[in-house]
PDB file of C-alpha atoms in Angstrom:
ATOM      1  CA  MET A   1      -0.001   0.097  -0.007  1.00 87.00           C
ATOM      2  CA  PHE A   2       1.303   2.850  -1.303  1.00 95.00           C
ATOM      3  CA  GLN A   3       0.710   6.278   0.749  1.00 96.00           C
ATOM      4  CA  GLY A   4       2.069   9.392   1.637  1.00 96.00           C
ATOM      5  CA  ALA A   5       3.531  12.847  -0.708  1.00 97.00           C
ATOM      6  CA  SER A   6       7.230  13.257  -1.036  1.00 97.00           C
ATOM      7  CA  ALA A   7       9.242  16.421  -2.511  1.00 98.00           C
ATOM      8  CA  LEU A   8      11.474  15.260  -4.691  1.00 98.00           C
ATOM      9  CA  ASN A   9      13.855  16.653  -7.869  1.00 98.00           C
ATOM     10  CA  LEU A  10      14.904  15.103 -11.039  1.00 98.00           C
ATOM     11  CA  ASP A  11      18.163  15.054 -11.710  1.00 97.00           C
ATOM     12  CA  ALA A  12      19.653  16.535 -15.118  1.00 96.00           C
ATOM     13  CA  LYS A  13      19.122  13.565 -16.707  1.00 96.00           C
ATOM     14  CA  GLY A  14      15.696  12.898 -15.544  1.00 97.00           C
ATOM     15  CA  ARG A  15      16.346  10.274 -13.384  1.00 98.00           C
ATOM     16  CA  MET A  16      14.640  10.604  -9.990  1.00 98.00           C
ATOM     17  CA  SER A  17      15.336   8.683  -6.744  1.00 97.00           C
ATOM     18  CA  ILE A  18      12.307   7.170  -4.869  1.00 96.00           C
ATOM     19  CA  PRO A  19      12.007   7.193  -1.375  1.00 96.00           C
ATOM     20  CA  ALA A  20      13.142   4.612   0.433  1.00 93.00           C
ATOM     21  CA  LYS A  21      10.093   3.577   2.021  1.00 91.00           C
ATOM     22  CA  HIS A  22       8.405   2.865  -1.269  1.00 94.00           C
ATOM     23  CA  ARG A  23      11.560   1.756  -2.719  1.00 94.00           C
ATOM     24  CA  ASP A  24      11.427  -1.502  -1.134  1.00 91.00           C
ATOM     25  CA  ALA A  25       7.860  -2.205  -1.332  1.00 90.00           C
ATOM     26  CA  LEU A  26       8.453  -1.447  -5.365  1.00 92.00           C
ATOM     27  CA  LEU A  27      11.142  -4.344  -4.455  1.00 90.00           C
ATOM     28  CA  VAL A  28       9.496  -6.612  -2.971  1.00 88.00           C
ATOM     29  CA  GLN A  29       5.800  -6.229  -5.351  1.00 85.00           C
ATOM     30  CA  GLY A  30       7.665  -5.779  -9.054  1.00 82.00           C
ATOM     31  CA  GLU A  31      11.279  -7.229  -7.557  1.00 88.00           C
ATOM     32  CA  GLY A  32      12.169  -3.141  -8.845  1.00 91.00           C
ATOM     33  CA  ARG A  33      10.571  -2.869 -12.256  1.00 95.00           C
ATOM     34  CA  VAL A  34       7.959  -0.731 -12.653  1.00 96.00           C
ATOM     35  CA  THR A  35       5.550   0.719 -15.416  1.00 97.00           C
ATOM     36  CA  LEU A  36       5.328   4.677 -16.348  1.00 98.00           C
ATOM     37  CA  THR A  37       2.196   5.925 -18.305  1.00 98.00           C
ATOM     38  CA  LYS A  38      -0.043   8.838 -19.071  1.00 97.00           C
ATOM     39  CA  HIS A  39      -3.263  10.170 -17.302  1.00 96.00           C
ATOM     40  CA  PRO A  40      -5.326  12.728 -18.004  1.00 93.00           C
ATOM     41  CA  ASP A  41      -5.400  14.790 -15.359  1.00 94.00           C
ATOM     42  CA  GLY A  42      -2.097  15.520 -16.076  1.00 95.00           C
ATOM     43  CA  CYS A  43       0.552  13.644 -14.405  1.00 98.00           C
ATOM     44  CA  LEU A  44       2.508  10.336 -14.632  1.00 98.00           C
ATOM     45  CA  LEU A  45       1.471   6.819 -13.078  1.00 98.00           C
ATOM     46  CA  LEU A  46       3.154   5.137 -11.760  1.00 97.00           C
ATOM     47  CA  PHE A  47       2.992   0.718 -11.040  1.00 97.00           C
ATOM     48  CA  PRO A  48       4.738  -1.880  -9.820  1.00 95.00           C
ATOM     49  CA  ARG A  49       4.262  -4.333 -11.824  1.00 94.00           C
ATOM     50  CA  PRO A  50       1.892  -7.159 -10.959  1.00 94.00           C
ATOM     51  CA  GLU A  51      -0.159  -3.369 -10.449  1.00 95.00           C
ATOM     52  CA  TRP A  52       0.587  -2.599 -13.687  1.00 96.00           C
ATOM     53  CA  GLU A  53      -0.407  -6.117 -15.261  1.00 95.00           C
ATOM     54  CA  SER A  54      -4.100  -5.905 -13.665  1.00 95.00           C
ATOM     55  CA  PHE A  55      -4.806  -2.686 -14.713  1.00 96.00           C
ATOM     56  CA  ARG A  56      -3.427  -2.795 -18.533  1.00 96.00           C
ATOM     57  CA  SER A  57      -5.721  -5.639 -18.548  1.00 96.00           C
ATOM     58  CA  ARG A  58      -8.933  -3.867 -17.031  1.00 95.00           C
ATOM     59  CA  VAL A  59      -8.125  -1.260 -20.434  1.00 95.00           C
ATOM     60  CA  ALA A  60      -7.871  -3.810 -22.243  1.00 93.00           C
ATOM     61  CA  GLN A  61     -11.342  -4.594 -21.498  1.00 94.00           C
ATOM     62  CA  LEU A  62     -12.961  -1.296 -22.303  1.00 92.00           C
ATOM     63  CA  PRO A  63     -15.159  -1.105 -25.114  1.00 92.00           C
ATOM     64  CA  MET A  64     -14.344   0.131 -28.730  1.00 91.00           C
ATOM     65  CA  ASP A  65     -15.434   4.522 -27.474  1.00 92.00           C
ATOM     66  CA  ALA A  66     -12.498   4.074 -25.420  1.00 93.00           C
ATOM     67  CA  HIS A  67     -10.437   3.243 -28.266  1.00 92.00           C
ATOM     68  CA  TRP A  68      -8.063   6.651 -27.064  1.00 93.00           C
ATOM     69  CA  TRP A  69      -8.745   6.049 -23.340  1.00 93.00           C
ATOM     70  CA  ARG A  70      -6.626   3.074 -24.630  1.00 93.00           C
ATOM     71  CA  ARG A  71      -4.015   4.713 -25.877  1.00 93.00           C
ATOM     72  CA  ILE A  72      -3.751   7.405 -23.884  1.00 94.00           C
ATOM     73  CA  PHE A  73      -2.439   4.496 -20.971  1.00 96.00           C
ATOM     74  CA  LEU A  74      -1.263   1.609 -22.878  1.00 95.00           C
ATOM     75  CA  GLY A  75       0.451   3.341 -25.868  1.00 95.00           C
ATOM     76  CA  ASN A  76       2.543   5.346 -23.687  1.00 96.00           C
ATOM     77  CA  ALA A  77       4.136   3.168 -21.220  1.00 97.00           C
ATOM     78  CA  ALA A  78       6.980   2.728 -20.048  1.00 97.00           C
ATOM     79  CA  GLU A  79       8.373  -0.111 -18.170  1.00 96.00           C
ATOM     80  CA  ILE A  80      11.694   0.619 -16.058  1.00 96.00           C
ATOM     81  CA  ASP A  81      13.484  -1.222 -13.638  1.00 95.00           C
ATOM     82  CA  LEU A  82      15.329   0.295 -11.145  1.00 95.00           C
ATOM     83  CA  ASP A  83      19.509   1.332 -11.557  1.00 95.00           C
ATOM     84  CA  SER A  84      21.253  -0.053  -8.354  1.00 93.00           C
ATOM     85  CA  ALA A  85      21.044   3.877  -7.092  1.00 94.00           C
ATOM     86  CA  GLY A  86      16.579   3.196  -6.812  1.00 95.00           C
ATOM     87  CA  ARG A  87      16.189   5.864  -9.308  1.00 97.00           C
ATOM     88  CA  VAL A  88      13.730   5.331 -12.609  1.00 97.00           C
ATOM     89  CA  LEU A  89      14.099   7.636 -15.904  1.00 97.00           C
ATOM     90  CA  VAL A  90      11.764   9.476 -16.844  1.00 98.00           C
ATOM     91  CA  SER A  91      11.775   9.179 -20.656  1.00 97.00           C
ATOM     92  CA  PRO A  92      11.514  12.621 -22.495  1.00 97.00           C
ATOM     93  CA  GLU A  93       8.292  12.434 -23.388  1.00 97.00           C
ATOM     94  CA  LEU A  94       6.807  11.279 -20.461  1.00 98.00           C
ATOM     95  CA  ARG A  95       7.695  14.286 -18.510  1.00 98.00           C
ATOM     96  CA  ALA A  96       7.341  16.745 -21.789  1.00 97.00           C
ATOM     97  CA  ALA A  97       3.382  14.979 -20.873  1.00 96.00           C
ATOM     98  CA  ALA A  98       2.868  15.843 -17.378  1.00 97.00           C
ATOM     99  CA  GLY A  99       5.282  19.523 -17.644  1.00 97.00           C
ATOM    100  CA  ILE A 100       8.020  17.911 -15.525  1.00 97.00           C
ATOM    101  CA  GLU A 101      11.067  19.733 -15.367  1.00 94.00           C
ATOM    102  CA  LYS A 102      12.952  19.290 -11.903  1.00 97.00           C
ATOM    103  CA  GLU A 103      10.514  19.842  -9.351  1.00 98.00           C
ATOM    104  CA  VAL A 104       8.291  17.087  -8.263  1.00 98.00           C
ATOM    105  CA  ILE A 105       5.434  15.370  -5.712  1.00 98.00           C
ATOM    106  CA  LEU A 106       5.249  11.828  -5.802  1.00 98.00           C
ATOM    107  CA  LEU A 107       2.270  10.147  -4.726  1.00 98.00           C
ATOM    108  CA  GLY A 108       1.504   7.029  -2.739  1.00 97.00           C
ATOM    109  CA  MET A 109      -2.497   6.320  -3.765  1.00 97.00           C
ATOM    110  CA  GLY A 110      -3.068   2.839  -2.523  1.00 95.00           C
ATOM    111  CA  SER A 111      -2.163   0.184  -4.960  1.00 94.00           C
ATOM    112  CA  HIS A 112      -0.129   2.582  -7.713  1.00 96.00           C
ATOM    113  CA  LEU A 113       1.580   6.494  -7.889  1.00 97.00           C
ATOM    114  CA  GLU A 114       1.445   9.196  -9.298  1.00 98.00           C
ATOM    115  CA  LEU A 115       4.366  11.919 -10.002  1.00 98.00           C
ATOM    116  CA  TRP A 116       3.155  15.638 -10.471  1.00 98.00           C
ATOM    117  CA  ASP A 117       5.219  18.403 -11.146  1.00 98.00           C
ATOM    118  CA  ALA A 118       5.551  20.442  -8.408  1.00 98.00           C
ATOM    119  CA  ALA A 119       3.715  23.593  -8.892  1.00 98.00           C
ATOM    120  CA  THR A 120       1.017  21.749 -11.081  1.00 97.00           C
ATOM    121  CA  TYR A 121       0.635  19.731  -8.302  1.00 98.00           C
ATOM    122  CA  ALA A 122       0.094  22.343  -5.707  1.00 97.00           C
ATOM    123  CA  ALA A 123      -1.822  24.760  -8.602  1.00 97.00           C
ATOM    124  CA  LYS A 124      -4.620  21.679  -9.088  1.00 96.00           C
ATOM    125  CA  GLU A 125      -4.922  21.180  -5.222  1.00 96.00           C
ATOM    126  CA  GLN A 126      -4.998  24.871  -4.245  1.00 97.00           C
ATOM    127  CA  ALA A 127      -8.527  24.904  -7.330  1.00 95.00           C
ATOM    128  CA  ALA A 128     -10.096  21.408  -5.253  1.00 94.00           C
ATOM    129  CA  ILE A 129      -9.673  22.871  -2.227  1.00 93.00           C
ATOM    130  CA  THR A 130     -11.090  26.065  -3.123  1.00 95.00           C
ATOM    131  CA  GLN A 131     -14.321  24.382  -5.207  1.00 92.00           C
ATOM    132  CA  GLY A 132     -14.966  23.212  -1.852  1.00 89.00           C
ATOM    133  CA  MET A 133     -16.001  19.973  -0.716  1.00 88.00           C
ATOM    134  CA  PRO A 134     -17.715  17.321  -2.929  1.00 89.00           C
ATOM    135  CA  GLU A 135     -20.911  15.947  -2.314  1.00 87.00           C
ATOM    136  CA  ALA A 136     -19.532  12.314  -1.937  1.00 85.00           C
ATOM    137  CA  LEU A 137     -16.855  13.639   1.402  1.00 87.00           C
ATOM    138  CA  LYS A 138     -19.589  15.581   2.515  1.00 83.00           C
ATOM    139  CA  GLN A 139     -21.981  12.445   5.012  1.00 82.00           C
ATOM    140  CA  PHE A 140     -17.487  10.970   5.026  1.00 82.00           C
ATOM    141  CA  ASN A 141     -16.891  11.123   9.327  1.00 77.00           C
ATOM    142  CA  PHE A 142     -12.865  11.925   9.634  1.00 72.00           C
TER     143      PHE A 142
END
């Protein structure tokens, strides 16, 4: 289970060090193999290999009217191995798609992680807070 936020920086080659709390889980769950792909919200999704296999299966079964969504998720997927220093290389194409340059936020989302450009995430989070709590959460006890 991935949870929590980490503020990180990409190096000059586009590599990101996975925080130890997530690295250990990725090494156990997916033997250090991950898949990174686009998300239409403007972030990247990072899956340990077993979770990716499940997600990929579900996306592949979408009906024809969701063909573009298959292209977005599956057509942009990159299989990556953690290097010996626990880093992953984020391709230039995926960095461009998410507007990522250097400062990023890595968010644990349960079965997977989201990778955001730090400024984009801060702006989207503030916009969500400004809009107020959705109806689905108004009856939720905190």
